[in-house]
Amino acid sequence: MSAVYLTPTVINEFAAAVRTALAGLSPDEIDELTDGLEADLAESASDSGSIDLGDPVAYAEELRTAAGLPLPAAGKRSVHPLSETLALAASFRVRLLTSLRGNPITASILETAIALRPVWWIARGWAVYELVYLVFFGGPVRLIPQSLTHLVIVLLFVALSVQWGRGRWLPYQWLKLVRIAASIVAVIALPGVISAAIGNSTVYYDSVGEATPMGLTQDGRAVTNIFAYDADGNPLTNVQLFDQDGTPLSGQTDDTMYVTQYDDSTGTETVVVPSASVPGRAGWNVYPLRVAPPGTLDGVTNLSALATNPLLTPAQLPFDHVQALAPITPSPTSTPSAQPSATPGATAPPTALPTSTPAPVGPGTGTTPTAAPSPSITPVPTTTKKP
Amino acid sequence: MDTTQLLKGVLDVAVLAVIQEEDGYGYDIVRRLRQAGLDEVGDASVYGTLRRLYSAGALSSYVVPSDGGPHRKYYGINTQGRTMLQDQRRSWASFSSTMTALLDTSEATRASTATIGDRS
């Protein structure tokens, strides 16, 4: 036998087991008896070259008897079951480790396992945190904390677990039982917690994908209203829109009575409501939708109340007029009649044209200036990459 | 004969004698006792004895920092310890001479009563 397998860990474990076995004595007495024990053990072991430190309980007994300290009095009986359990566990552990170290193969496996202990400590702290979070706060279990608070709490759990692993932060004997319990719980919970965390992480990315605004969107931004202009550039009202399947082109469900829209550029809020003129349902596909000042429609739950609400006003047009469309097939009959009516309107637009041109021509280019600073755009490209 | 049983009774005086030569820390004392021939001495017994003698006021102690290692708690003998050692030395001398005399006597008696020169 050589001292090759004797690591400081063995010494520390043995010393800890001896202290545990002495638990019936007062903390001062234990300190007094075992002060410098590790150093003495290490020197003794390197002198003898023996890996067998023996039974820590017997060692503790010899130490106690030689020091002339009495067995714990009957009055300290309450400490006894706990100390005995701990001493038994520690003794078993040391004996097991000693026998494992007797064989080169198991010894090297054991050394690897010991080297990996910090990983286990971190995993234990994390698993217990996730379990506590799941049981007391309903989860969800995450592989990586989702907020700074969670991160801090996870780090606290991990720090405690690591310190316990190193035999620190254990001022009371009963904490060792807590440590054992935490280890058992962590071992049992780890597979479930890990798979749940991985599962939730996948769902997490999916859910962000689903978090893009429902209903009508353009470049990821919710479309809350639509303004239609006719071929001459005049605004239209009560335009009913349907998609390719004949579904009303509405951004909301029928039972929604109003939605709040926020204008980034002016910082104002308005409430958008559906038309009350569609029989049987809310006219969310009748554009432009009407608006009201925020807060005025709280508690409105039926369409008839919307129909008569005096606070409702037509939505402010983005443009009073837009440019008239160039006729593709000139019609001799319609042109003369259209020209006179279009001309008055057309005289005003020429000055407005340069600015208003982008809007009607291409929604993509026209909305770019306002859409660009919108924060709601950014999540979309990132989330679409993730799955 | 099991020398560990004998050791129990004389460990105090052995430890005091070793420390009187020179101050030492726990394992250092163990090593010197073994070098002196007390191979059977148990580490824990010596450490326990050191603590008991210290508590009894026979030893003083001080901590010496070591390079790259843990601090060492050294024990030294004090006046009370010297007195104790002196008393125990006398007791031992008296006890051992008594025992030697007793054993020699019994050996002599046995030898004289032996019919044949059986030395075993």
XYZ file of C-alpha atoms in Angstrom:
507
model
C 0.000 0.000 0.000
C 1.289 3.460 -0.698
C 0.052 6.919 0.215
C -0.814 7.607 -3.407
C -4.554 7.491 -2.827
C -4.415 9.604 0.270
C -5.807 12.977 -0.673
C -6.642 15.834 1.649
C -10.247 14.867 1.026
C -9.763 11.562 2.823
C -8.198 13.320 5.767
C -10.936 15.934 5.900
C -13.636 13.321 5.661
C -12.094 11.277 8.394
C -11.669 14.328 10.627
C -15.251 15.382 9.952
C -16.426 11.874 10.824
C -14.462 11.992 14.071
C -16.041 15.320 14.976
C -19.450 13.949 14.154
C -18.814 10.944 16.348
C -17.903 13.314 19.191
C -21.134 15.222 18.743
C -22.353 14.381 22.223
C -19.684 16.646 23.674
C -19.964 20.402 23.778
C -18.726 22.302 20.726
C -15.860 23.740 22.785
C -14.769 20.310 23.898
C -14.908 19.018 20.331
C -12.848 21.950 19.107
C -10.387 21.442 21.893
C -10.054 17.741 21.095
C -9.838 17.973 17.326
C -7.979 21.230 16.828
C -5.209 20.485 14.333
C -6.489 16.956 13.771
C -6.203 17.215 9.986
C -2.562 18.260 10.156
C -1.757 15.449 12.588
C -3.601 12.889 10.469
C -1.864 14.024 7.308
C 1.544 13.789 8.900
C 0.740 10.448 10.468
C -0.506 9.098 7.152
C 2.536 10.259 5.230
C 4.801 8.736 7.891
C 3.151 5.356 7.917
C 2.257 5.337 4.242
C -0.995 3.708 5.189
C -4.253 4.566 3.574
C -6.231 2.976 6.330
C -7.119 5.531 8.926
C -9.367 3.049 10.662
C -12.784 3.602 12.056
C -13.461 7.250 12.888
C -15.921 6.282 15.607
C -13.328 4.127 17.366
C -10.780 6.885 16.889
C -13.147 9.411 18.431
C -13.803 7.074 21.337
C -10.078 6.675 21.966
C -9.605 10.420 21.801
C -12.455 11.068 24.191
C -11.400 8.415 26.709
C -7.759 9.529 26.704
C -8.856 13.093 27.233
C -10.816 11.914 30.242
C -14.050 13.385 28.960
C -17.210 11.661 30.129
C -19.837 10.205 27.897
C -22.658 12.659 27.342
C -24.931 12.794 30.334
C -28.414 11.378 30.198
C -29.741 14.933 30.153
C -28.260 15.410 26.700
C -30.314 12.503 25.468
C -32.088 14.719 22.944
C -28.838 15.154 21.022
C -28.225 11.472 20.990
C -30.336 9.988 18.180
C -29.193 12.694 15.802
C -25.528 12.392 16.720
C -25.703 8.642 16.585
C -27.298 8.676 13.156
C -24.738 11.139 11.866
C -21.848 9.244 13.407
C -23.126 6.020 11.922
C -23.457 7.619 8.495
C -20.013 9.203 8.718
C -18.454 5.971 9.896
C -20.089 4.047 7.089
C -18.889 6.607 4.583
C -15.297 6.483 5.751
C -15.274 2.681 5.792
C -16.749 2.585 2.305
C -14.227 5.098 0.980
C -11.365 3.250 2.625
C -12.369 -0.040 1.064
C -12.833 1.606 -2.338
C -9.369 3.109 -2.083
C -7.913 -0.317 -1.435
C -8.354 -1.236 -5.090
C -6.504 0.784 -7.773
C -9.425 0.680 -10.206
C -12.140 1.703 -7.781
C -9.689 4.171 -6.294
C -9.192 5.945 -9.605
C -12.942 5.957 -10.241
C -13.416 7.373 -6.789
C -10.801 10.063 -7.387
C -12.563 11.085 -10.591
C -15.853 11.212 -8.750
C -14.280 13.322 -6.038
C -12.863 15.687 -8.653
C -16.367 16.048 -10.052
C -17.932 16.802 -6.707
C -18.187 20.574 -7.343
C -20.372 19.807 -10.348
C -22.635 17.770 -8.112
C -22.746 20.565 -5.531
C -23.841 23.061 -8.151
C -26.401 20.638 -9.557
C -27.733 19.976 -6.065
C -28.181 23.673 -5.325
C -29.845 24.264 -8.633
C -32.139 21.235 -8.386
C -33.295 22.113 -4.881
C -33.953 25.693 -5.933
C -35.988 24.590 -8.938
C -37.920 22.154 -6.804
C -38.691 24.786 -4.167
C -39.687 27.216 -6.887
C -41.884 24.594 -8.514
C -43.562 23.438 -5.309
C -44.086 26.807 -3.631
C -44.434 29.143 -6.577
C -45.688 26.828 -9.285
C -42.631 27.085 -11.488
C -41.955 26.932 -14.325
C -38.621 25.168 -14.136
C -36.015 26.825 -16.304
C -32.520 25.770 -17.277
C -31.380 29.377 -17.141
C -32.990 31.885 -14.776
C -35.339 34.282 -16.512
C -34.740 37.313 -14.323
C -32.078 38.891 -12.189
C -33.982 38.000 -9.020
C -34.127 34.349 -10.014
C -30.478 34.413 -10.924
C -29.535 35.829 -7.526
C -31.651 33.259 -5.670
C -30.265 30.398 -7.747
C -26.737 31.599 -7.006
C -27.552 31.711 -3.287
C -28.796 28.114 -3.360
C -25.732 27.025 -5.324
C -23.395 28.889 -2.984
C -24.997 27.220 0.034
C -24.769 23.813 -1.606
C -21.109 24.317 -2.516
C -20.232 25.526 0.956
C -22.057 22.569 2.489
C -20.154 20.327 0.127
C -16.933 21.804 1.432
C -18.110 21.291 4.993
C -18.656 24.994 5.598
C -21.698 26.899 6.803
C -22.765 24.036 9.047
C -22.891 25.653 12.489
C -25.406 23.144 13.811
C -25.335 19.397 13.720
C -28.887 19.145 12.431
C -27.849 21.038 9.300
C -25.908 17.948 8.314
C -29.190 16.052 8.294
C -30.643 18.809 6.136
C -27.683 18.400 3.830
C -28.267 14.663 3.569
C -31.969 15.263 2.941
C -31.178 17.894 0.305
C -28.826 15.477 -1.422
C -31.413 12.720 -1.483
C -34.089 15.078 -2.740
C -31.734 16.453 -5.388
C -30.770 12.999 -6.610
C -34.407 12.022 -6.954
C -35.497 15.329 -8.467
C -32.597 15.986 -10.853
C -33.740 13.825 -13.791
C -37.237 15.291 -13.684
C -36.064 18.851 -13.147
C -33.519 18.648 -15.937
C -35.972 17.215 -18.445
C -38.600 19.742 -17.398
C -36.106 22.562 -17.750
C -35.058 21.419 -21.192
C -38.690 20.921 -22.182
C -39.650 24.349 -20.898
C -36.749 25.980 -22.642
C -38.033 24.619 -25.934
C -41.555 25.716 -25.160
C -40.171 29.062 -24.116
C -38.876 29.779 -27.592
C -42.105 28.558 -29.146
C -44.170 30.738 -26.870
C -42.240 33.796 -27.968
C -43.101 32.857 -31.517
C -46.744 32.781 -30.480
C -46.369 36.034 -28.637
C -46.284 38.016 -31.865
C -49.475 40.094 -31.968
C -52.596 38.193 -32.896
C -54.858 39.468 -35.592
C -53.611 41.841 -38.226
C -49.945 42.650 -38.284
C -47.528 44.323 -40.569
C -43.829 43.749 -40.093
C -44.649 42.380 -36.667
C -46.580 45.429 -35.562
C -50.244 45.203 -34.764
C -52.454 46.859 -37.326
C -55.195 48.559 -35.332
C -56.934 50.435 -38.097
C -57.077 50.574 -41.873
C -57.715 53.585 -44.045
C -58.966 53.019 -47.540
C -58.900 55.580 -50.352
C -60.632 55.298 -53.643
C -59.086 55.551 -57.059
C -59.269 59.310 -56.920
C -57.460 59.474 -53.599
C -60.497 60.272 -51.487
C -60.965 58.588 -48.142
C -63.606 55.881 -47.929
C -65.731 55.006 -44.919
C -67.433 51.772 -43.909
C -65.269 49.601 -46.101
C -65.865 45.919 -45.384
C -62.760 43.806 -45.794
C -62.451 40.033 -46.135
C -59.463 37.779 -46.635
C -58.921 35.135 -49.336
C -61.110 32.651 -47.411
C -63.957 35.066 -46.932
C -63.124 35.550 -43.285
C -63.756 39.098 -42.081
C -60.402 40.840 -42.027
C -60.549 41.918 -38.426
C -57.847 42.195 -35.870
C -60.075 41.248 -32.953
C -62.516 38.619 -31.820
C -66.225 39.322 -31.941
C -66.634 39.729 -28.216
C -63.924 42.363 -28.011
C -65.646 45.709 -27.545
C -62.613 47.926 -27.867
C -58.838 47.857 -27.994
C -56.397 50.435 -26.817
C -53.833 51.649 -29.297
C -50.730 53.536 -28.423
C -49.225 56.079 -30.734
C -45.438 55.948 -30.418
C -44.857 59.264 -32.123
C -47.257 61.341 -30.010
C -47.303 59.181 -26.909
C -51.075 59.253 -26.741
C -53.564 56.487 -26.213
C -56.826 56.044 -27.997
C -59.476 53.392 -27.896
C -60.527 51.733 -31.143
C -63.998 50.236 -31.435
C -65.743 48.094 -34.040
C -68.580 49.235 -36.198
C -72.000 48.583 -34.691
C -73.644 48.347 -38.067
C -72.838 44.738 -38.912
C -75.816 42.558 -37.974
C -75.060 39.850 -35.498
C -71.453 40.623 -34.748
C -68.967 43.349 -34.002
C -67.893 45.114 -37.164
C -64.200 44.768 -36.650
C -63.714 44.399 -40.387
C -65.489 47.656 -41.221
C -62.832 50.295 -41.714
C -61.805 52.852 -40.680
C -62.696 51.844 -37.135
C -63.971 54.614 -34.916
C -62.040 55.847 -31.902
C -62.711 57.270 -28.446
C -60.589 58.857 -25.717
C -58.995 56.295 -23.388
C -60.995 55.143 -20.397
C -64.359 56.322 -21.673
C -65.535 52.876 -22.712
C -64.661 50.986 -19.565
C -67.380 48.496 -18.830
C -69.029 48.631 -22.249
C -70.024 45.094 -23.135
C -72.575 45.316 -25.915
C -72.736 46.624 -29.430
C -75.811 48.800 -28.987
C -73.976 50.827 -26.373
C -71.236 51.385 -28.911
C -73.669 52.424 -31.620
C -75.032 55.257 -29.540
C -71.967 56.303 -27.626
C -71.555 60.049 -28.158
C -67.837 60.027 -27.470
C -67.033 57.986 -30.532
C -65.438 59.908 -33.376
C -64.104 58.874 -36.743
C -60.451 58.000 -36.595
C -58.136 60.746 -37.694
C -57.060 60.113 -41.257
C -53.357 59.695 -41.856
C -53.894 61.692 -45.077
C -56.851 63.777 -46.062
C -56.303 62.771 -49.640
C -53.830 60.617 -51.417
C -52.782 60.785 -55.014
C -55.260 59.612 -57.589
C -54.422 56.446 -59.432
C -53.245 56.705 -62.990
C -55.942 55.196 -65.217
C -54.706 51.996 -66.824
C -57.343 51.823 -69.559
C -58.433 55.344 -70.291
C -62.141 55.467 -70.676
C -63.356 58.347 -72.804
C -66.693 58.525 -71.059
C -65.538 58.384 -67.471
C -62.524 60.619 -67.789
C -64.348 63.852 -68.487
C -66.811 63.318 -65.670
C -64.110 62.296 -63.227
C -61.751 65.085 -64.087
C -63.869 67.958 -62.841
C -64.458 66.380 -59.470
C -60.865 65.231 -59.169
C -59.343 68.510 -60.174
C -60.286 70.505 -57.087
C -58.928 67.744 -54.950
C -55.958 67.312 -57.204
C -54.979 70.952 -56.982
C -54.318 70.633 -53.299
C -52.428 67.338 -53.377
C -49.610 68.468 -55.678
C -47.954 70.148 -52.727
C -48.814 67.271 -50.434
C -47.889 64.653 -52.979
C -44.182 64.338 -52.324
C -44.801 63.614 -48.685
C -47.913 61.521 -49.062
C -46.646 59.452 -51.936
C -44.983 56.682 -49.933
C -48.037 55.820 -47.945
C -50.428 54.649 -50.575
C -47.878 53.409 -53.083
C -46.143 50.838 -50.977
C -47.142 49.971 -47.430
C -43.732 48.481 -46.875
C -41.797 51.570 -47.792
C -44.437 53.970 -46.580
C -44.551 52.662 -43.045
C -40.847 52.211 -42.669
C -40.220 55.540 -40.962
C -42.736 54.882 -38.235
C -42.203 51.149 -38.084
C -38.450 51.340 -37.765
C -38.234 52.640 -34.205
C -40.933 50.304 -32.994
C -39.639 47.966 -30.321
C -42.084 45.281 -31.257
C -40.194 44.547 -34.421
C -37.023 43.405 -32.783
C -38.308 40.272 -31.033
C -39.528 38.762 -34.228
C -36.251 38.259 -36.092
C -34.568 36.926 -32.979
C -37.317 34.502 -32.132
C -37.711 33.219 -35.628
C -34.069 32.234 -35.618
C -34.255 30.336 -32.358
C -36.430 27.286 -32.971
C 1.176 -9.401 27.281
C -0.860 -6.692 25.642
C 1.339 -3.631 25.970
C -1.505 -1.294 25.047
C -3.050 -2.100 28.420
C 0.236 -1.260 30.148
C 0.563 1.935 28.123
C -2.730 3.267 29.367
C -1.411 3.594 32.852
C 1.859 5.228 31.936
C 0.943 7.355 28.958
C 0.713 10.504 31.072
C 4.202 10.228 32.401
C 5.556 9.177 29.006
C 4.038 12.202 27.330
C 5.266 14.532 30.065
C 8.760 13.091 29.782
C 8.855 13.581 26.026
C 7.599 17.138 26.273
C 10.066 17.969 29.009
C 12.876 17.232 26.569
C 11.443 19.579 23.987
C 8.143 21.266 23.159
C 6.155 19.559 20.454
C 2.860 19.338 18.608
C 0.435 16.416 18.514
C 1.902 14.098 15.952
C 5.450 15.153 16.846
C 4.883 13.735 20.340
C 3.478 10.517 18.868
C 6.532 10.150 16.649
C 8.969 10.698 19.505
C 7.137 8.192 21.706
C 7.386 5.614 18.937
C 11.033 6.379 18.353
C 11.542 5.779 22.039
C 10.160 2.288 21.552
C 6.489 2.671 22.395
C 5.348 1.329 19.032
C 1.864 0.489 20.147
C 0.931 3.984 21.171
C -2.244 5.171 19.501
C -2.412 8.631 17.928
C -5.774 9.441 19.371
C -4.714 8.319 22.853
C -1.770 10.696 22.757
C -3.859 13.610 21.477
C -6.466 12.950 24.124
C -3.792 12.749 26.791
C -2.282 16.038 25.627
C -5.652 17.746 25.919
C -6.263 16.243 29.344
C -2.859 17.281 30.665
C -3.395 20.717 29.222
C -6.809 20.988 30.887
C -5.276 19.804 34.133
C -2.822 22.688 33.926
C 0.297 20.574 33.448
C 1.001 21.877 29.963
C 0.976 25.230 28.282
C 0.235 25.595 24.599
C 0.926 28.031 21.793
C 0.224 28.140 18.094
C 3.017 28.238 15.552
C 2.218 29.197 11.965
C 3.804 26.908 9.420
C 4.822 27.627 5.842
C 2.195 26.403 3.441
C 0.506 24.213 6.035
C -1.963 24.461 8.836
C -1.022 26.111 12.096
C 0.544 23.831 14.667
C -0.470 23.768 18.278
C 2.657 23.222 20.341
C 2.676 22.000 23.910
C 5.291 22.815 26.497
C 5.653 21.695 30.064
C 5.134 24.173 32.900
C 5.986 24.162 36.597
C 2.918 22.194 37.561
C 3.718 19.695 34.812
C 7.263 19.328 36.045
C 6.026 18.641 39.551
C 3.563 16.115 38.177
C 6.295 14.457 36.152
C 8.552 14.330 39.193
C 5.830 12.673 41.305
C 4.952 10.182 38.600
C 8.581 9.403 37.938
C 8.974 8.512 41.606
C 5.788 6.476 41.575
C 6.929 4.644 38.471
C 10.375 3.970 39.886
C 8.874 2.577 43.039
C 6.188 0.646 41.165
C 8.582 -0.776 38.611
C 11.149 -1.830 41.196
C 8.384 -3.473 43.160
C 7.171 -5.259 40.043
C 10.699 -6.225 39.027
C 11.412 -7.552 42.470
C 8.144 -9.449 42.476
C 8.743 -10.966 39.076
C 12.386 -11.771 39.829
C 11.361 -13.412 43.061
C 8.710 -15.498 41.394
C 11.157 -16.381 38.620
C 13.778 -17.402 41.166
C 11.270 -19.420 43.122
C 10.000 -21.087 39.981
C 13.513 -21.806 38.804
C 14.480 -23.281 42.138
C 11.422 -25.455 42.307
C 11.866 -26.668 38.747
C 13.073 -30.246 38.833
C 14.704 -30.122 35.425
C 16.393 -27.046 33.897
C 13.314 -26.097 32.006
C 13.738 -22.431 31.144
C 10.613 -21.877 29.255
